[in-house]
PDB file of C-alpha atoms in Angstrom:
ATOM      1  CA  MET W   1      -4.318  13.418  14.164  1.00 73.00           C
ATOM      2  CA  ILE W   2      -1.211  11.639  12.858  1.00 83.00           C
ATOM      3  CA  GLU W   3      -0.924   9.714  16.111  1.00 84.00           C
ATOM      4  CA  ASN W   4      -4.524   8.482  15.687  1.00 91.00           C
ATOM      5  CA  THR W   5      -3.831   7.377  12.113  1.00 91.00           C
ATOM      6  CA  LEU W   6      -0.696   5.528  13.175  1.00 88.00           C
ATOM      7  CA  GLN W   7      -2.648   3.817  15.976  1.00 93.00           C
ATOM      8  CA  LEU W   8      -5.319   2.717  13.469  1.00 95.00           C
ATOM      9  CA  LEU W   9      -2.561   1.244  11.301  1.00 96.00           C
ATOM     10  CA  LYS W  10      -1.030  -0.564  14.252  1.00 96.00           C
ATOM     11  CA  ASP W  11      -4.410  -1.972  15.291  1.00 97.00           C
ATOM     12  CA  ALA W  12      -5.138  -3.115  11.732  1.00 97.00           C
ATOM     13  CA  SER W  13      -1.749  -4.803  11.495  1.00 97.00           C
ATOM     14  CA  TYR W  14      -2.766  -7.344  14.160  1.00 97.00           C
ATOM     15  CA  SER W  15      -5.530  -8.813  12.005  1.00 97.00           C
ATOM     16  CA  LEU W  16      -3.600  -9.060   8.732  1.00 97.00           C
ATOM     17  CA  PRO W  17      -1.515 -12.181   9.575  1.00 95.00           C
ATOM     18  CA  LEU W  18      -4.782 -13.987  10.297  1.00 95.00           C
ATOM     19  CA  LEU W  19      -6.104 -13.508   6.759  1.00 96.00           C
ATOM     20  CA  GLU W  20      -6.407 -16.556   4.550  1.00 95.00           C
ATOM     21  CA  GLU W  21      -4.430 -16.474   1.315  1.00 96.00           C
ATOM     22  CA  SER W  22      -7.703 -16.594  -0.628  1.00 97.00           C
ATOM     23  CA  GLN W  23      -8.880 -13.404   1.136  1.00 97.00           C
ATOM     24  CA  VAL W  24      -5.693 -11.556   0.235  1.00 98.00           C
ATOM     25  CA  THR W  25      -5.788 -12.742  -3.364  1.00 98.00           C
ATOM     26  CA  ASP W  26      -9.458 -11.819  -3.699  1.00 98.00           C
ATOM     27  CA  ALA W  27      -8.848  -8.353  -2.233  1.00 98.00           C
ATOM     28  CA  LEU W  28      -5.919  -7.659  -4.562  1.00 98.00           C
ATOM     29  CA  LEU W  29      -7.830  -8.846  -7.605  1.00 98.00           C
ATOM     30  CA  SER W  30     -10.828  -6.745  -6.556  1.00 98.00           C
ATOM     31  CA  VAL W  31      -8.679  -3.632  -6.174  1.00 98.00           C
ATOM     32  CA  ALA W  32      -7.267  -4.298  -9.653  1.00 98.00           C
ATOM     33  CA  ASP W  33     -10.823  -4.531 -11.002  1.00 98.00           C
ATOM     34  CA  ALA W  34     -11.773  -1.354  -9.120  1.00 98.00           C
ATOM     35  CA  ILE W  35      -8.859   0.518 -10.698  1.00 98.00           C
ATOM     36  CA  GLU W  36     -10.209  -0.336 -14.132  1.00 98.00           C
ATOM     37  CA  SER W  37     -13.827   0.429 -13.286  1.00 98.00           C
ATOM     38  CA  ASN W  38     -12.923   3.727 -11.585  1.00 98.00           C
ATOM     39  CA  THR W  39     -10.411   5.010 -14.117  1.00 98.00           C
ATOM     40  CA  ASP W  40     -12.366   8.228 -14.706  1.00 98.00           C
ATOM     41  CA  MET W  41     -12.471   9.069 -10.992  1.00 98.00           C
ATOM     42  CA  LEU W  42      -8.741   8.396 -10.593  1.00 98.00           C
ATOM     43  CA  LEU W  43      -7.899  10.455 -13.694  1.00 98.00           C
ATOM     44  CA  LYS W  44     -10.026  13.348 -12.428  1.00 98.00           C
ATOM     45  CA  ALA W  45      -8.162  13.411  -9.100  1.00 98.00           C
ATOM     46  CA  ASN W  46      -4.870  13.170 -10.975  1.00 98.00           C
ATOM     47  CA  ALA W  47      -5.882  16.051 -13.254  1.00 98.00           C
ATOM     48  CA  ASP W  48      -6.370  18.171 -10.133  1.00 97.00           C
ATOM     49  CA  ASP W  49      -2.772  17.434  -9.103  1.00 97.00           C
ATOM     50  CA  LEU W  50      -1.457  18.035 -12.611  1.00 97.00           C
ATOM     51  CA  SER W  51      -3.220  21.419 -12.769  1.00 97.00           C
ATOM     52  CA  ARG W  52      -1.045  22.636  -9.889  1.00 95.00           C
ATOM     53  CA  MET W  53       2.252  21.558 -11.488  1.00 94.00           C
ATOM     54  CA  ASP W  54       4.263  23.176 -14.233  1.00 94.00           C
ATOM     55  CA  PRO W  55       4.190  20.830 -17.262  1.00 95.00           C
ATOM     56  CA  ALA W  56       7.911  21.578 -17.761  1.00 95.00           C
ATOM     57  CA  SER W  57       8.715  20.056 -14.359  1.00 92.00           C
ATOM     58  CA  PRO W  58      10.529  16.722 -14.511  1.00 88.00           C
ATOM     59  CA  LEU W  59       7.989  15.448 -11.971  1.00 91.00           C
ATOM     60  CA  TYR W  60       5.052  16.122 -14.284  1.00 95.00           C
ATOM     61  CA  ASP W  61       5.357  12.866 -16.242  1.00 94.00           C
ATOM     62  CA  ARG W  62       5.924  10.869 -13.047  1.00 94.00           C
ATOM     63  CA  LEU W  63       2.780  12.368 -11.580  1.00 95.00           C
ATOM     64  CA  MET W  64       0.627  11.749 -14.639  1.00 97.00           C
ATOM     65  CA  LEU W  65      -1.771   8.828 -14.675  1.00 97.00           C
ATOM     66  CA  THR W  66      -3.267   7.699 -17.977  1.00 98.00           C
ATOM     67  CA  PRO W  67      -5.752   4.958 -18.825  1.00 98.00           C
ATOM     68  CA  GLU W  68      -2.808   2.872 -20.066  1.00 98.00           C
ATOM     69  CA  ARG W  69      -0.798   3.425 -16.901  1.00 98.00           C
ATOM     70  CA  LEU W  70      -3.791   2.527 -14.738  1.00 98.00           C
ATOM     71  CA  ALA W  71      -4.317  -0.653 -16.784  1.00 98.00           C
ATOM     72  CA  GLY W  72      -0.646  -1.486 -16.194  1.00 98.00           C
ATOM     73  CA  ILE W  73      -1.010  -0.867 -12.461  1.00 98.00           C
ATOM     74  CA  ALA W  74      -4.051  -3.183 -12.363  1.00 98.00           C
ATOM     75  CA  SER W  75      -2.077  -5.814 -14.276  1.00 98.00           C
ATOM     76  CA  ASP W  76       0.848  -5.505 -11.856  1.00 98.00           C
ATOM     77  CA  MET W  77      -1.529  -5.917  -8.914  1.00 98.00           C
ATOM     78  CA  ARG W  78      -2.901  -9.100 -10.468  1.00 98.00           C
ATOM     79  CA  SER W  79       0.680 -10.351 -10.789  1.00 98.00           C
ATOM     80  CA  VAL W  80       1.311  -9.679  -7.096  1.00 98.00           C
ATOM     81  CA  ALA W  81      -1.911 -11.540  -6.251  1.00 98.00           C
ATOM     82  CA  LYS W  82      -0.523 -14.637  -8.008  1.00 97.00           C
ATOM     83  CA  LEU W  83       2.746 -14.638  -6.056  1.00 96.00           C
ATOM     84  CA  PRO W  84       3.158 -17.306  -3.382  1.00 94.00           C
ATOM     85  CA  ASN W  85       2.411 -16.287   0.190  1.00 92.00           C
ATOM     86  CA  PRO W  86       5.754 -15.584   1.884  1.00 91.00           C
ATOM     87  CA  VAL W  87       4.335 -15.472   5.421  1.00 92.00           C
ATOM     88  CA  GLY W  88       4.917 -18.532   7.572  1.00 90.00           C
ATOM     89  CA  LYS W  89       7.561 -20.039   5.297  1.00 93.00           C
ATOM     90  CA  VAL W  90      10.445 -21.711   7.106  1.00 94.00           C
ATOM     91  CA  ILE W  91      13.731 -20.127   6.032  1.00 94.00           C
ATOM     92  CA  SER W  92      16.074 -22.353   7.982  1.00 95.00           C
ATOM     93  CA  GLU W  93      16.252 -24.793  10.857  1.00 96.00           C
ATOM     94  CA  THR W  94      19.181 -25.765  12.997  1.00 96.00           C
ATOM     95  CA  VAL W  95      19.634 -27.939  16.038  1.00 95.00           C
ATOM     96  CA  ARG W  96      22.001 -26.600  18.674  1.00 95.00           C
ATOM     97  CA  PRO W  97      24.462 -28.938  20.423  1.00 95.00           C
ATOM     98  CA  ASN W  98      22.183 -28.934  23.469  1.00 96.00           C
ATOM     99  CA  GLY W  99      19.303 -30.253  21.349  1.00 94.00           C
ATOM    100  CA  MET W 100      17.404 -26.978  21.080  1.00 96.00           C
ATOM    101  CA  LYS W 101      15.826 -26.611  17.656  1.00 96.00           C
ATOM    102  CA  LEU W 102      15.897 -23.097  16.163  1.00 96.00           C
ATOM    103  CA  THR W 103      13.615 -22.260  13.273  1.00 96.00           C
ATOM    104  CA  ARG W 104      13.622 -19.047  11.244  1.00 95.00           C
ATOM    105  CA  VAL W 105      10.159 -18.275   9.864  1.00 94.00           C
ATOM    106  CA  ARG W 106       9.040 -15.355   7.686  1.00 93.00           C
ATOM    107  CA  VAL W 107       6.633 -13.102   9.562  1.00 93.00           C
ATOM    108  CA  PRO W 108       5.128  -9.666   8.845  1.00 94.00           C
ATOM    109  CA  PHE W 109       6.861  -6.554  10.173  1.00 95.00           C
ATOM    110  CA  GLY W 110       3.531  -5.067  11.274  1.00 95.00           C
ATOM    111  CA  VAL W 111       3.399  -1.551   9.862  1.00 96.00           C
ATOM    112  CA  ILE W 112       5.589  -0.342   7.015  1.00 95.00           C
ATOM    113  CA  GLY W 113       5.926   3.373   6.369  1.00 93.00           C
ATOM    114  CA  VAL W 114       6.933   4.602   2.934  1.00 94.00           C
ATOM    115  CA  ILE W 115       7.805   8.171   1.978  1.00 91.00           C
ATOM    116  CA  TYR W 116       7.911   8.870  -1.748  1.00 90.00           C
ATOM    117  CA  GLU W 117       7.603  11.717  -4.218  1.00 86.00           C
ATOM    118  CA  ALA W 118       5.032  12.597  -6.875  1.00 85.00           C
ATOM    119  CA  ARG W 119       4.367   9.046  -8.050  1.00 93.00           C
ATOM    120  CA  PRO W 120       0.780   8.016  -7.311  1.00 95.00           C
ATOM    121  CA  ASN W 121       1.415   4.554  -8.798  1.00 96.00           C
ATOM    122  CA  VAL W 122       3.635   3.862  -5.777  1.00 96.00           C
ATOM    123  CA  SER W 123       0.556   3.995  -3.546  1.00 97.00           C
ATOM    124  CA  PHE W 124      -0.879   0.975  -5.353  1.00 98.00           C
ATOM    125  CA  ASP W 125       2.496  -0.797  -5.509  1.00 97.00           C
ATOM    126  CA  VAL W 126       3.210  -0.416  -1.791  1.00 98.00           C
ATOM    127  CA  PHE W 127      -0.329  -1.419  -0.842  1.00 98.00           C
ATOM    128  CA  SER W 128      -0.268  -4.591  -2.948  1.00 98.00           C
ATOM    129  CA  LEU W 129       3.119  -5.746  -1.662  1.00 98.00           C
ATOM    130  CA  CYS W 130       2.227  -4.931   1.937  1.00 98.00           C
ATOM    131  CA  LEU W 131      -1.115  -6.723   1.835  1.00 98.00           C
ATOM    132  CA  LYS W 132       0.520  -9.755   0.196  1.00 98.00           C
ATOM    133  CA  THR W 133       3.024  -9.883   3.069  1.00 97.00           C
ATOM    134  CA  ARG W 134       0.310  -9.121   5.681  1.00 97.00           C
ATOM    135  CA  ASN W 135       1.717  -5.721   6.633  1.00 98.00           C
ATOM    136  CA  ALA W 136      -0.202  -2.507   7.143  1.00 98.00           C
ATOM    137  CA  CYS W 137       1.207   0.466   5.249  1.00 97.00           C
ATOM    138  CA  ALA W 138       1.501   4.149   6.047  1.00 95.00           C
ATOM    139  CA  LEU W 139       1.769   6.069   2.791  1.00 95.00           C
ATOM    140  CA  LYS W 140       3.436   9.482   2.727  1.00 93.00           C
ATOM    141  CA  GLY W 141       3.385  10.559  -0.884  1.00 90.00           C
ATOM    142  CA  GLY W 142       4.544  13.919  -2.097  1.00 88.00           C
ATOM    143  CA  SER W 143       2.140  16.829  -1.742  1.00 89.00           C
ATOM    144  CA  ASP W 144       2.142  17.157  -5.544  1.00 93.00           C
ATOM    145  CA  ALA W 145       0.142  13.900  -5.755  1.00 94.00           C
ATOM    146  CA  TYR W 146      -2.111  14.417  -2.741  1.00 94.00           C
ATOM    147  CA  SER W 147      -5.439  14.426  -4.623  1.00 96.00           C
ATOM    148  CA  SER W 148      -4.451  11.319  -6.575  1.00 97.00           C
ATOM    149  CA  ASN W 149      -3.301   9.521  -3.444  1.00 97.00           C
ATOM    150  CA  CYS W 150      -6.492  10.444  -1.567  1.00 97.00           C
ATOM    151  CA  ALA W 151      -8.582   8.950  -4.388  1.00 98.00           C
ATOM    152  CA  ILE W 152      -6.394   5.840  -4.483  1.00 98.00           C
ATOM    153  CA  VAL W 153      -6.630   5.198  -0.749  1.00 98.00           C
ATOM    154  CA  GLU W 154     -10.380   5.882  -0.799  1.00 98.00           C
ATOM    155  CA  LEU W 155     -10.741   3.270  -3.553  1.00 98.00           C
ATOM    156  CA  ILE W 156      -8.638   0.734  -1.637  1.00 98.00           C
ATOM    157  CA  HIS W 157     -10.561   1.387   1.596  1.00 98.00           C
ATOM    158  CA  SER W 158     -13.838   0.765  -0.231  1.00 98.00           C
ATOM    159  CA  VAL W 159     -12.677  -2.608  -1.558  1.00 98.00           C
ATOM    160  CA  LEU W 160     -11.160  -3.703   1.752  1.00 98.00           C
ATOM    161  CA  GLU W 161     -14.410  -2.885   3.569  1.00 98.00           C
ATOM    162  CA  GLN W 162     -16.384  -4.903   1.002  1.00 98.00           C
ATOM    163  CA  LYS W 163     -14.022  -7.847   1.560  1.00 98.00           C
ATOM    164  CA  GLY W 164     -14.251  -7.704   5.352  1.00 97.00           C
ATOM    165  CA  ILE W 165     -10.646  -6.571   5.777  1.00 98.00           C
ATOM    166  CA  ASN W 166      -9.826  -3.701   8.113  1.00 98.00           C
ATOM    167  CA  PRO W 167      -9.536  -0.700   5.752  1.00 98.00           C
ATOM    168  CA  HIS W 168      -6.997   0.922   8.059  1.00 97.00           C
ATOM    169  CA  ALA W 169      -4.470  -1.597   6.755  1.00 98.00           C
ATOM    170  CA  VAL W 170      -3.521   1.268   4.439  1.00 98.00           C
ATOM    171  CA  GLU W 171      -3.555   4.928   5.393  1.00 97.00           C
ATOM    172  CA  LEU W 172      -2.422   8.087   3.662  1.00 95.00           C
ATOM    173  CA  LEU W 173      -0.659  10.513   5.938  1.00 91.00           C
ATOM    174  CA  PRO W 174      -1.418  14.214   5.506  1.00 82.00           C
ATOM    175  CA  ALA W 175       0.684  16.444   3.286  1.00 75.00           C
ATOM    176  CA  GLY W 176       3.498  18.338   4.934  1.00 70.00           C
ATOM    177  CA  HIS W 177       6.810  17.722   6.614  1.00 67.00           C
ATOM    178  CA  GLU W 178       5.249  17.201  10.043  1.00 75.00           C
ATOM    179  CA  ALA W 179       3.650  13.919   8.959  1.00 67.00           C
ATOM    180  CA  ALA W 180       6.952  12.671   7.553  1.00 67.00           C
ATOM    181  CA  GLN W 181       8.744  13.596  10.757  1.00 72.00           C
ATOM    182  CA  GLU W 182       6.132  11.845  12.880  1.00 73.00           C
ATOM    183  CA  LEU W 183       6.322   8.724  10.703  1.00 69.00           C
ATOM    184  CA  MET W 184      10.100   8.592  11.079  1.00 68.00           C
ATOM    185  CA  ARG W 185       9.755   9.001  14.833  1.00 71.00           C
TER     186      ARG W 185
END
């Protein structure tokens, strides 16, 4: 199962560098809008996660989403959408003594895997930065935030499909250590 998910990510990564900047900006702005229009759904999934955690745990506040936090996440995503496109920018050029011209150009990595704890906001942060830089992202959030992260990725998938972008550009790996081990392999 994990191998299939990773293959879907890899396949999606090939189409991302071909996206126009306007497509990426539109998708990010649409996800930001979707966060605000689906706040209740996201809070319900988050409440499911919170119900399984001791409120005295230091992770509890990190795990908690609120309408204000979701509005901040949407605002941050809009800020990322406004950033200049880093892909294709020339970093440096040199001419070797033999006349060969060498050019360093920013390009996507392809697939970026991120392992993080009970912070569902990170799912949105990683997605927005990866899409902006035309990278697919494999998300491996902590099991404490699994319901929240499932709802987040479902929301993102929905918007990407509407925008004609391969939704497998972002995937949530299953809970458990096996998925983390496979991602690191």
